[in-house]
Coordinates of C-alpha atoms in Angstrom, one line a residue:
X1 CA 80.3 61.7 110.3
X2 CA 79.4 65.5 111.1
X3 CA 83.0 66.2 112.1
X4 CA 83.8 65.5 108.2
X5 CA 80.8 67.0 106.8
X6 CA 82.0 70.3 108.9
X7 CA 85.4 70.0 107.8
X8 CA 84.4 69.9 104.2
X9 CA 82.5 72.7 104.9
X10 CA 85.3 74.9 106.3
X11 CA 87.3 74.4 103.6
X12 CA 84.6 74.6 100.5
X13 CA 83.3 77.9 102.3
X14 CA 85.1 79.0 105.1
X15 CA 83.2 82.0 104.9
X16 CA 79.6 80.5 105.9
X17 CA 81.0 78.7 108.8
X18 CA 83.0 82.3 110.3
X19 CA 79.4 83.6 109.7
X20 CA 78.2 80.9 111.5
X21 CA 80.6 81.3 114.8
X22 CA 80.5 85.0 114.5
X23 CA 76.4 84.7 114.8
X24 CA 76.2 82.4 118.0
X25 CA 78.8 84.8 119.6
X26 CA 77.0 87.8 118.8
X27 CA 73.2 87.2 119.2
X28 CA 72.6 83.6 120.7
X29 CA 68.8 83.0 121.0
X30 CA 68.9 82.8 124.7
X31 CA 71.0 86.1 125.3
X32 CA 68.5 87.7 122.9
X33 CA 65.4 86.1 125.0
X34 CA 66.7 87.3 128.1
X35 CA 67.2 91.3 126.5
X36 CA 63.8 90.9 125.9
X37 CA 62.9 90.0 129.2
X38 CA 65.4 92.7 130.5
X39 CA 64.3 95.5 129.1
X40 CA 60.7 95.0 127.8
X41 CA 57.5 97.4 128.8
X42 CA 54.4 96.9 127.5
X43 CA 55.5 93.5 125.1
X44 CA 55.3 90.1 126.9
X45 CA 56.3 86.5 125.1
X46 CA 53.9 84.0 124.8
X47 CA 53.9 81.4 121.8
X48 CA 56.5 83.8 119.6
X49 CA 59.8 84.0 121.2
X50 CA 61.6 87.8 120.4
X51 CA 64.4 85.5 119.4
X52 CA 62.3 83.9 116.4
X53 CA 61.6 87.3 115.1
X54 CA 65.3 88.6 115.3
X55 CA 66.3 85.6 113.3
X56 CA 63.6 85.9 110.5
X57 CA 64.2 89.9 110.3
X58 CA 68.3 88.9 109.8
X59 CA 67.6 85.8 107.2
X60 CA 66.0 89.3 105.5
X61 CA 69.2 91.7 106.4
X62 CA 71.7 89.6 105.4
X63 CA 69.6 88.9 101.9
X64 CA 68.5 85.3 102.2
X65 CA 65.1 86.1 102.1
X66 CA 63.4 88.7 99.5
X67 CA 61.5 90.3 103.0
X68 CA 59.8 89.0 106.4
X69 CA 56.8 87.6 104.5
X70 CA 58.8 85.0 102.7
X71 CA 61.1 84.4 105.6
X72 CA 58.2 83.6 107.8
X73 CA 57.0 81.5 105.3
X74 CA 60.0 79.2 104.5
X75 CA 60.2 78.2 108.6
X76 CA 59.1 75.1 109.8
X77 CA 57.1 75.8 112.9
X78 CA 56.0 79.2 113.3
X79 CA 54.5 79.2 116.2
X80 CA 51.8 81.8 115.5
X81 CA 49.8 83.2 112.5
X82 CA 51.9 85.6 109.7
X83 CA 49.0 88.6 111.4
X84 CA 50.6 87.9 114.7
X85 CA 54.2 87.9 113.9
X86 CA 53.5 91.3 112.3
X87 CA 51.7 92.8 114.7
X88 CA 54.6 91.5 117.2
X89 CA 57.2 93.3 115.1
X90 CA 55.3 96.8 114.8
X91 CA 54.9 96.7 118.5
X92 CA 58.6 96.1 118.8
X93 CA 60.3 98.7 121.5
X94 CA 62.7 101.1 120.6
X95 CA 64.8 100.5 124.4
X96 CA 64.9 97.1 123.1
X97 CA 66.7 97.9 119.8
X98 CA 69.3 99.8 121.5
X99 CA 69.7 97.0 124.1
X100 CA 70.4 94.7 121.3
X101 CA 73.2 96.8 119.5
X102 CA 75.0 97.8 122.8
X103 CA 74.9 94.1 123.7
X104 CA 75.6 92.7 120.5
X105 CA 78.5 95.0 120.1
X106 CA 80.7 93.8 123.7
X107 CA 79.9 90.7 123.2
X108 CA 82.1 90.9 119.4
X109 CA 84.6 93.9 121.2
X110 CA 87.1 91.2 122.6
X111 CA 86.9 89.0 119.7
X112 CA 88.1 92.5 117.4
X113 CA 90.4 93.2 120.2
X114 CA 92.0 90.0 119.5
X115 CA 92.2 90.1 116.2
X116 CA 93.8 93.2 116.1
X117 CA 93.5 96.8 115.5
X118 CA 95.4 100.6 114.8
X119 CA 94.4 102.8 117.3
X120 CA 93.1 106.1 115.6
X121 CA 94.6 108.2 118.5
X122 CA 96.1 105.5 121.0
X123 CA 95.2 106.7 124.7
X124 CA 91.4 107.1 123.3
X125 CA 88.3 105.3 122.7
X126 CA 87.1 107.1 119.5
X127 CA 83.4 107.5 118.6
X128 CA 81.7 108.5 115.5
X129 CA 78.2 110.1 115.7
X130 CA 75.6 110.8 112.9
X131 CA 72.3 110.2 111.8
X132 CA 70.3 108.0 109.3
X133 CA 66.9 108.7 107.9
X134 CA 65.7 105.7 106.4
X135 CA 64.0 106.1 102.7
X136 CA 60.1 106.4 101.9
X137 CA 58.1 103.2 102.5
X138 CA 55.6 101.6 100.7
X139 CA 52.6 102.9 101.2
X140 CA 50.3 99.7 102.2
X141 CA 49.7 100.6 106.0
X142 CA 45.7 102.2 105.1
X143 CA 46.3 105.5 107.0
X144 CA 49.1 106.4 104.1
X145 CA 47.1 105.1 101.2
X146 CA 45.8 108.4 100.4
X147 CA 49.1 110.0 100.8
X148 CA 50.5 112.2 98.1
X149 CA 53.8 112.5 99.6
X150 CA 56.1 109.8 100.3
X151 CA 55.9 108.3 103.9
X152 CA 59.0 108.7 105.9
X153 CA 59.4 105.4 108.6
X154 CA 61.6 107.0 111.1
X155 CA 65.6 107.7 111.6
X156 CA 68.5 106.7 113.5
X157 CA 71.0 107.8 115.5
X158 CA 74.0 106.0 115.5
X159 CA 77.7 105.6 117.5
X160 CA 80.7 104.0 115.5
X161 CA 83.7 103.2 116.5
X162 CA 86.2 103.4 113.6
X163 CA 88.9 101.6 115.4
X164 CA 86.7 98.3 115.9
X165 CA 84.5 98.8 112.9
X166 CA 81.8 98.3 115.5
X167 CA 78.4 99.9 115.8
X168 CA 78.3 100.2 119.9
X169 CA 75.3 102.4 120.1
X170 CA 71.8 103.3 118.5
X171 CA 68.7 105.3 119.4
X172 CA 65.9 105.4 116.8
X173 CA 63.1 108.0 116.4
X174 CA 60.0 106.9 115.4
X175 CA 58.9 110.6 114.5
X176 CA 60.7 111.0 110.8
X177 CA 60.7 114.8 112.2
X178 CA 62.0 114.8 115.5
X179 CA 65.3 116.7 115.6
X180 CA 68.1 114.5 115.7
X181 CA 69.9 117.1 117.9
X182 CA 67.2 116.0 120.3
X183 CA 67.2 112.4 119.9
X184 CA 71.1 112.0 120.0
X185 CA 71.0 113.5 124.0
X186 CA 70.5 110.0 125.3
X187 CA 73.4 108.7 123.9
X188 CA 75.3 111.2 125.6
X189 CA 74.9 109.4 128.6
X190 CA 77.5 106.5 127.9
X191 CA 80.5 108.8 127.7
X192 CA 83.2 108.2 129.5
X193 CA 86.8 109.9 130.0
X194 CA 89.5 108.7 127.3
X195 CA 87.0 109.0 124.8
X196 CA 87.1 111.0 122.1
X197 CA 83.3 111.6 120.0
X198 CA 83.9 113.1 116.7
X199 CA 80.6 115.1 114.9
X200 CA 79.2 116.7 112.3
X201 CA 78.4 120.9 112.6
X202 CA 74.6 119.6 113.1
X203 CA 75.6 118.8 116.7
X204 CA 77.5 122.0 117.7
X205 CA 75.9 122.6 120.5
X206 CA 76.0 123.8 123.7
X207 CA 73.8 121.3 125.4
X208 CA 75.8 118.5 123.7
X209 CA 79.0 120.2 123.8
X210 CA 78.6 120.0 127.5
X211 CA 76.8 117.0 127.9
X212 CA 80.2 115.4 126.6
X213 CA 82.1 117.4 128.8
X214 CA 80.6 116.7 132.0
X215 CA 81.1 113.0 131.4
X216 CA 84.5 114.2 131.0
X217 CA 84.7 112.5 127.9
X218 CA 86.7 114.5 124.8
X219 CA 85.6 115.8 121.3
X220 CA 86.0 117.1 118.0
X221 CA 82.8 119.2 116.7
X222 CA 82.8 121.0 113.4
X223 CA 81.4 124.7 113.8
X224 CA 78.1 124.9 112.8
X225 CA 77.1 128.6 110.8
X226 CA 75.3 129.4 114.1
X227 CA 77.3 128.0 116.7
X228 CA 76.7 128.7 120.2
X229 CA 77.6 132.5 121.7
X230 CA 81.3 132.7 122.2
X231 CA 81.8 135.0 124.9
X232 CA 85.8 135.0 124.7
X233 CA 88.3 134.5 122.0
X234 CA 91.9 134.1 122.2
X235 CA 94.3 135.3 119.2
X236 CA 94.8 132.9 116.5
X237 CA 98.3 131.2 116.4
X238 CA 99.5 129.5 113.3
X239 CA 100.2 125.8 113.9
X240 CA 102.1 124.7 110.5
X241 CA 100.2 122.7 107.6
X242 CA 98.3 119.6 106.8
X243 CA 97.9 117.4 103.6
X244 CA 94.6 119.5 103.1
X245 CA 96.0 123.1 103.8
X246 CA 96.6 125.8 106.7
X247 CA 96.4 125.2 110.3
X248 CA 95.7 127.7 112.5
X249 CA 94.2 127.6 116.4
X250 CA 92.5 130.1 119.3
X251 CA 91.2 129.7 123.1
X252 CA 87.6 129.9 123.3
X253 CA 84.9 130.3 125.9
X254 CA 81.5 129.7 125.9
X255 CA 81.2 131.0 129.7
X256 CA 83.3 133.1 131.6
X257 CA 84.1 130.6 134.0
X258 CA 84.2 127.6 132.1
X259 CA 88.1 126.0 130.9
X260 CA 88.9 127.3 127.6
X261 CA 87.9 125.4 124.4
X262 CA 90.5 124.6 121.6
X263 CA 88.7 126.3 117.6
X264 CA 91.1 124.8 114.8
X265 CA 90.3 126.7 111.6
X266 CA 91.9 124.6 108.7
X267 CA 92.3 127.0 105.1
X268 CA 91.5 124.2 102.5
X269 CA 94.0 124.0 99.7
X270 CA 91.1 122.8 97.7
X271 CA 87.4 123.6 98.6
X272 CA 84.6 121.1 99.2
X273 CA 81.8 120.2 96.6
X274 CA 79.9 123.1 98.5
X275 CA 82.3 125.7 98.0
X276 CA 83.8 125.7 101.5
X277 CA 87.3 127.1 101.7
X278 CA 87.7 126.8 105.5
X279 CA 86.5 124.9 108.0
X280 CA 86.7 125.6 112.0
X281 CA 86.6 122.7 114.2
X282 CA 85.8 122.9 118.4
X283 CA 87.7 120.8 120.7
X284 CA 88.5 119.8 124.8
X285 CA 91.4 117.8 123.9
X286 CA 94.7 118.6 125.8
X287 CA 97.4 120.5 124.8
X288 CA 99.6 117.4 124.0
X289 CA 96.9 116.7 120.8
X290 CA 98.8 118.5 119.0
X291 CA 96.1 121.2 116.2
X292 CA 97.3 119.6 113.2
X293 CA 96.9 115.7 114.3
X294 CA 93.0 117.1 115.6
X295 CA 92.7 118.4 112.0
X296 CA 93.9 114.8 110.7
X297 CA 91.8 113.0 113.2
X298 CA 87.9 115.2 111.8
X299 CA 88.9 113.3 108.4
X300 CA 88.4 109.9 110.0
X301 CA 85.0 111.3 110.8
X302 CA 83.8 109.7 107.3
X303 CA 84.0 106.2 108.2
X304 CA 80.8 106.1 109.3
X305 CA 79.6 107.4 105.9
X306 CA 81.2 104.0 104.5
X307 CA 79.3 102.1 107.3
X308 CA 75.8 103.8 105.9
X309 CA 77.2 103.0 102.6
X310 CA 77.5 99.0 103.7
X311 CA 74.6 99.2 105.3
X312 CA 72.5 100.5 102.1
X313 CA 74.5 98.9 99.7
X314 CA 75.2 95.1 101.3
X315 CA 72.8 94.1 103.5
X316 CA 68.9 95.1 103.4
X317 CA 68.5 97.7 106.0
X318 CA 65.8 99.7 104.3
X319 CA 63.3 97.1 104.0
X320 CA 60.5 99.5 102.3
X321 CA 57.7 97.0 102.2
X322 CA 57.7 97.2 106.4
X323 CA 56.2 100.7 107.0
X324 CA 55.4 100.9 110.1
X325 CA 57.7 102.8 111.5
X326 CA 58.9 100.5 114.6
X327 CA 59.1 97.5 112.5
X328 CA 61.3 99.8 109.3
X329 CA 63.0 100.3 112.2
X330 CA 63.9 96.7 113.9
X331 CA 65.4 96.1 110.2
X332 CA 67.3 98.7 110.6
X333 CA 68.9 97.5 113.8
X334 CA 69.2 93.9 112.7
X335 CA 71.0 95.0 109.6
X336 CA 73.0 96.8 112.0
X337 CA 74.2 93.5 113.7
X338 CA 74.5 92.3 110.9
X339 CA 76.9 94.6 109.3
X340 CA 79.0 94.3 112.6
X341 CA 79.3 90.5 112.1
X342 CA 80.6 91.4 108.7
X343 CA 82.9 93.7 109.7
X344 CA 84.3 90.9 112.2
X345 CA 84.7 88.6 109.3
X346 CA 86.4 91.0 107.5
X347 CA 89.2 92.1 110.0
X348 CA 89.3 88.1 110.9
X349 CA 90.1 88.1 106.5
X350 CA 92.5 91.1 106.8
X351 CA 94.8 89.6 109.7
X352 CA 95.2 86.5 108.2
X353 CA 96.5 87.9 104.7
X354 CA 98.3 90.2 106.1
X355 CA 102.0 89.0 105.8
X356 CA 101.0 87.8 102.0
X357 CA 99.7 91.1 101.2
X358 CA 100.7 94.7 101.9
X359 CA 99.3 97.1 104.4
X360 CA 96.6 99.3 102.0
X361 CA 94.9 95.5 101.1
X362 CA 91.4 95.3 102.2
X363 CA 88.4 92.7 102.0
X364 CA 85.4 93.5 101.1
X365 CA 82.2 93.3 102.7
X366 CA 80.2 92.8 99.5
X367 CA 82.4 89.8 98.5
X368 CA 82.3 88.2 101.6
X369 CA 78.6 89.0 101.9
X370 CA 78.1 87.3 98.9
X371 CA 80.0 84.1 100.0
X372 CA 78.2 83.5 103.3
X373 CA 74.9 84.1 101.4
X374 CA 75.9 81.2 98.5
X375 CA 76.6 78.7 100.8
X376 CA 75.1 79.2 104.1
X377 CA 71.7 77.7 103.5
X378 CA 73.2 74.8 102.0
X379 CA 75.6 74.7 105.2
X380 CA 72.5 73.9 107.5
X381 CA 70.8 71.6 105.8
X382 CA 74.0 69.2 105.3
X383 CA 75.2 70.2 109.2
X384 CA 72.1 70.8 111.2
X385 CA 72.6 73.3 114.3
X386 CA 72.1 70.5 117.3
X387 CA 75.4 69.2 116.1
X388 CA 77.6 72.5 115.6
X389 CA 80.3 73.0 118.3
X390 CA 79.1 75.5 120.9
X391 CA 81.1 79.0 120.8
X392 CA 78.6 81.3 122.5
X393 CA 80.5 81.4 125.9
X394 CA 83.9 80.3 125.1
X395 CA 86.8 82.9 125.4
X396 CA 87.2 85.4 123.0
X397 CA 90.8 84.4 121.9
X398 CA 89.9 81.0 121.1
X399 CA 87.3 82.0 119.0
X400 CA 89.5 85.0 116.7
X401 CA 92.2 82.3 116.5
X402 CA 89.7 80.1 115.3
X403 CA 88.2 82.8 112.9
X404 CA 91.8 83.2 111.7
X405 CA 92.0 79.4 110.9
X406 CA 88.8 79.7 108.7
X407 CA 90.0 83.1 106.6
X408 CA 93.4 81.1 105.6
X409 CA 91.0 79.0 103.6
X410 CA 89.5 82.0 101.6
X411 CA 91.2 82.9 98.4
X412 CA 92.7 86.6 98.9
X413 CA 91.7 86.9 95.3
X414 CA 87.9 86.4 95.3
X415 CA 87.2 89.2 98.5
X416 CA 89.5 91.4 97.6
X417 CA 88.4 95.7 97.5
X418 CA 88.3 96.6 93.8
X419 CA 90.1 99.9 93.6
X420 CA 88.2 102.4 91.4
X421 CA 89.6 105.4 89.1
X422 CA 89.1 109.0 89.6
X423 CA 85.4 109.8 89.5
X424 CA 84.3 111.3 86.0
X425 CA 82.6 114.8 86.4
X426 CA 79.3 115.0 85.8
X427 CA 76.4 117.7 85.6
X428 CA 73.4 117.3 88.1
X429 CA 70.3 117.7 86.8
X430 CA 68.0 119.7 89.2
X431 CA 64.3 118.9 88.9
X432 CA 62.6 122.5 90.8
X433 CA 59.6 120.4 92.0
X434 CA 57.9 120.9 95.5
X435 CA 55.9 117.7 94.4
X436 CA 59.1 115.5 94.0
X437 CA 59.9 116.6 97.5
X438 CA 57.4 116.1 99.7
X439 CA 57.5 113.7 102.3
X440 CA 55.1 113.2 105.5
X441 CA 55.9 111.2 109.1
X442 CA 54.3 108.1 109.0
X443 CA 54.1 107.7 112.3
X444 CA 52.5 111.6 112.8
X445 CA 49.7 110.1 110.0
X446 CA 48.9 106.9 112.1
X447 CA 48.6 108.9 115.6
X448 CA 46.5 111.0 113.4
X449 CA 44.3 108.4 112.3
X450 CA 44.0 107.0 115.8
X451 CA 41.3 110.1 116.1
X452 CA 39.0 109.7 113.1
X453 CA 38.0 105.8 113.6
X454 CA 34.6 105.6 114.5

């Protein structure tokens, strides 16, 4: 009987059942149990498993629940009081986030692999870095009550890799004002050589500049305004054109005995919505990168701002009503996982359209997002978990052919990227208000608080 009310289900919605596979591969409640165990300090389980609270914070990501409150609500044996479960998710770790991400992500990185993908710059591992502050809370933790200013949770730092669609790294700062330049450093750590990390100017510089180099990984950095000293220049050479404009490239040194350092200035046909007519860009790859393809390869630097986009606009990963800033946080990362599963049931989408469609089609996470969510609810109550086939540990081939199997039942037509016109030009209204504008650290407000209880 539950081998035909699955196969119903895999053909009525084939997207809840990928969902489904894609979630027990990615975060099964024991692997998530034993990162706790792992890599927990001061945090210890007793009647609330860390695995409970991951899957009530995702029923929230991926929109089945309005927030944590009515998530913890709706289950059928919480194990502890709705105080405790909230007081176990503000004390949540920050190691333990990352843990979860970097986990999370090899555990889906041979099932993508298998699917599929188009190497950015074949020979490399590429990875995107940038930051994400998340928005002001709501102001119902009693230290920010009397707070003018909105109450900033925390931020992010984040590693994508464009080629996978994978989040494969996080740090989060619980500080809304620590310097991301500062919080990005232990990410550094996990480069490796044939890897290529692209970034933004706001990390030119020369502690992170070398940081990559000494773990002989490669990068792309645009030139911040004040980059670091340059204490030798090479003459410029001209190195033909791009779609966006000019080429041009010099040897530079940051030490006198240190290998010289590639700067490609690119003279924009066109200038950015700031006004910016050229644009330099610093760079350790070899020789054989030829300046134009580097030039080429800084543009695919804005898939991560997509990613954010996702993030904000698909799944909940600014949960406002949590403002403590480790639990706005823990959202964050779950959405996170989330929005990797998505993007795995997306390529599996993609891959198996492909011959029927040609190579600019795309799915789209919204669409597909809004599938699983229809239908996934109803999914467990007809098929209950103790009898879905076990896909946790099996090989990561079986499962993407499997995957491949579901997507052929999804209609191309219903998940398919609507392509928008040219954007209309519009004037920006600019409100002059230091009022409108100011914002304090939440979690600067509750240390400060710690010192005026009685």
């Amino acid at each position: 009987m539950w081998d035909a009310v699955l196969a119903r289900f895999e053909r009525q919605a084939p997207a809840s059942v990928m969902a489904r596979l894609a979630l027990e591969r990615a975060m099964p409640a024991a692997w998530i149990d034993e990162v706790f165990e792992t890599h927990r300090q001061r945090q210890y389980p007793r009647e609330l498993l860390f695995s409970t609270v991951v899957e009530l914070m995702s029923l929230v990501s991926l929109g089945l629940r309005p927030s944590l409150h009515a998530a913890a609500r709706q289950m059928d044996h919480l194990p502890v009081s709705l105080a405790a479960l909230y007081d176990k998710v503000r004390r949540t770790e920050p190691p333990l986030l990352r843990a979860l991400v970097q986990g999370s992500a090899q555990r889906l990185e041979p099932v993508v692999s298998a699917l599929g993908t188009a190497p950015c710059l074949p020979g490399w591992q590429v990875r995107i870095i940038d930051g994400n502050h998340l928005p002001a809370s709501e102001k119902r933790l009693a230290p920010l009550r009397n707070q003018r200013a909105a109450a900033l949770p925390g931020h992010s730092l984040v590693v994508y890799d464009p080629d996978l669609d994978l989040v494969t790294d996080l740090a989060v700062c619980e500080d809304a004002y620590e310097s991301e330049r500062t919080g990005v450093l232990p990410l550094l750590d996990s480069a490796r050589p044939g890897q290529l990390w692209m970034a933004d100017r706001h990390f030119c510089t020369r502690t992170i500049l070398q940081s990559l180099q000494q773990g002989r990984a490669d990068f792309i950095v645009r030139q911040d305004a004040r980059h670091p000293r340059i204490v030798h220049e090479g003459p410029w050479h001209d190195r033909g054109r791009v779609e966006t404009g000019q080429v041009l490239e010099q040897d530079i040194r940051l030490d006198e005995g240190q290998a010289p350092w590639r700067r490609i200035e690119l003279r924009l046909d066109r200038p950015t919505e700031s006004g910016e007519s050229v644009l330099w860009l610093w760079s350790n790859l070899p020789a054989t990168i030829d300046a134009r393809q580097i030039a080429d390869l800084y543009r695919r630097r804005w898939r991560i701002e997509g990613m954010f986009q996702r993030l904000e606009s698909v799944l909940q990963s600014e949960i406002r009503s949590l403002g403590h800033p480790r639990a706005a946080l823990l959202g964050f990362a779950v959405a996170v996982l989330a929005c990797n599963l998505l993007a795995v049931l997306k390529r599996s989408v993609e891959q198996a359209h492909r011959e029927q469609f040609p190579e600019g089609w795309e799915a789209s996470p919204y669409h597909l997002a809004v599938q699983v969510r229809s239908r996934y609810e109803g999914m467990l109550v007809a098929l209950p978990v103790e009898h879905w086939p076990t896909w946790a540990d099996g090989s990561a081939s079986t499962l993407a052919q499997r995957l491949l199997e579901l997507a052929r039942h999804i209609k191309p037509g219903q998940v398919a990227t609507s392509k928008r016109g040219p954007k209309v030009k519009k004037t920006r209204e600019w409100v002059d208000s230091a009022a409108a504008r100011a914002h304090v650290s939440t979690a600067r407000v509750i240390e400060a608080s710690k010192g005026k209880r009685p």
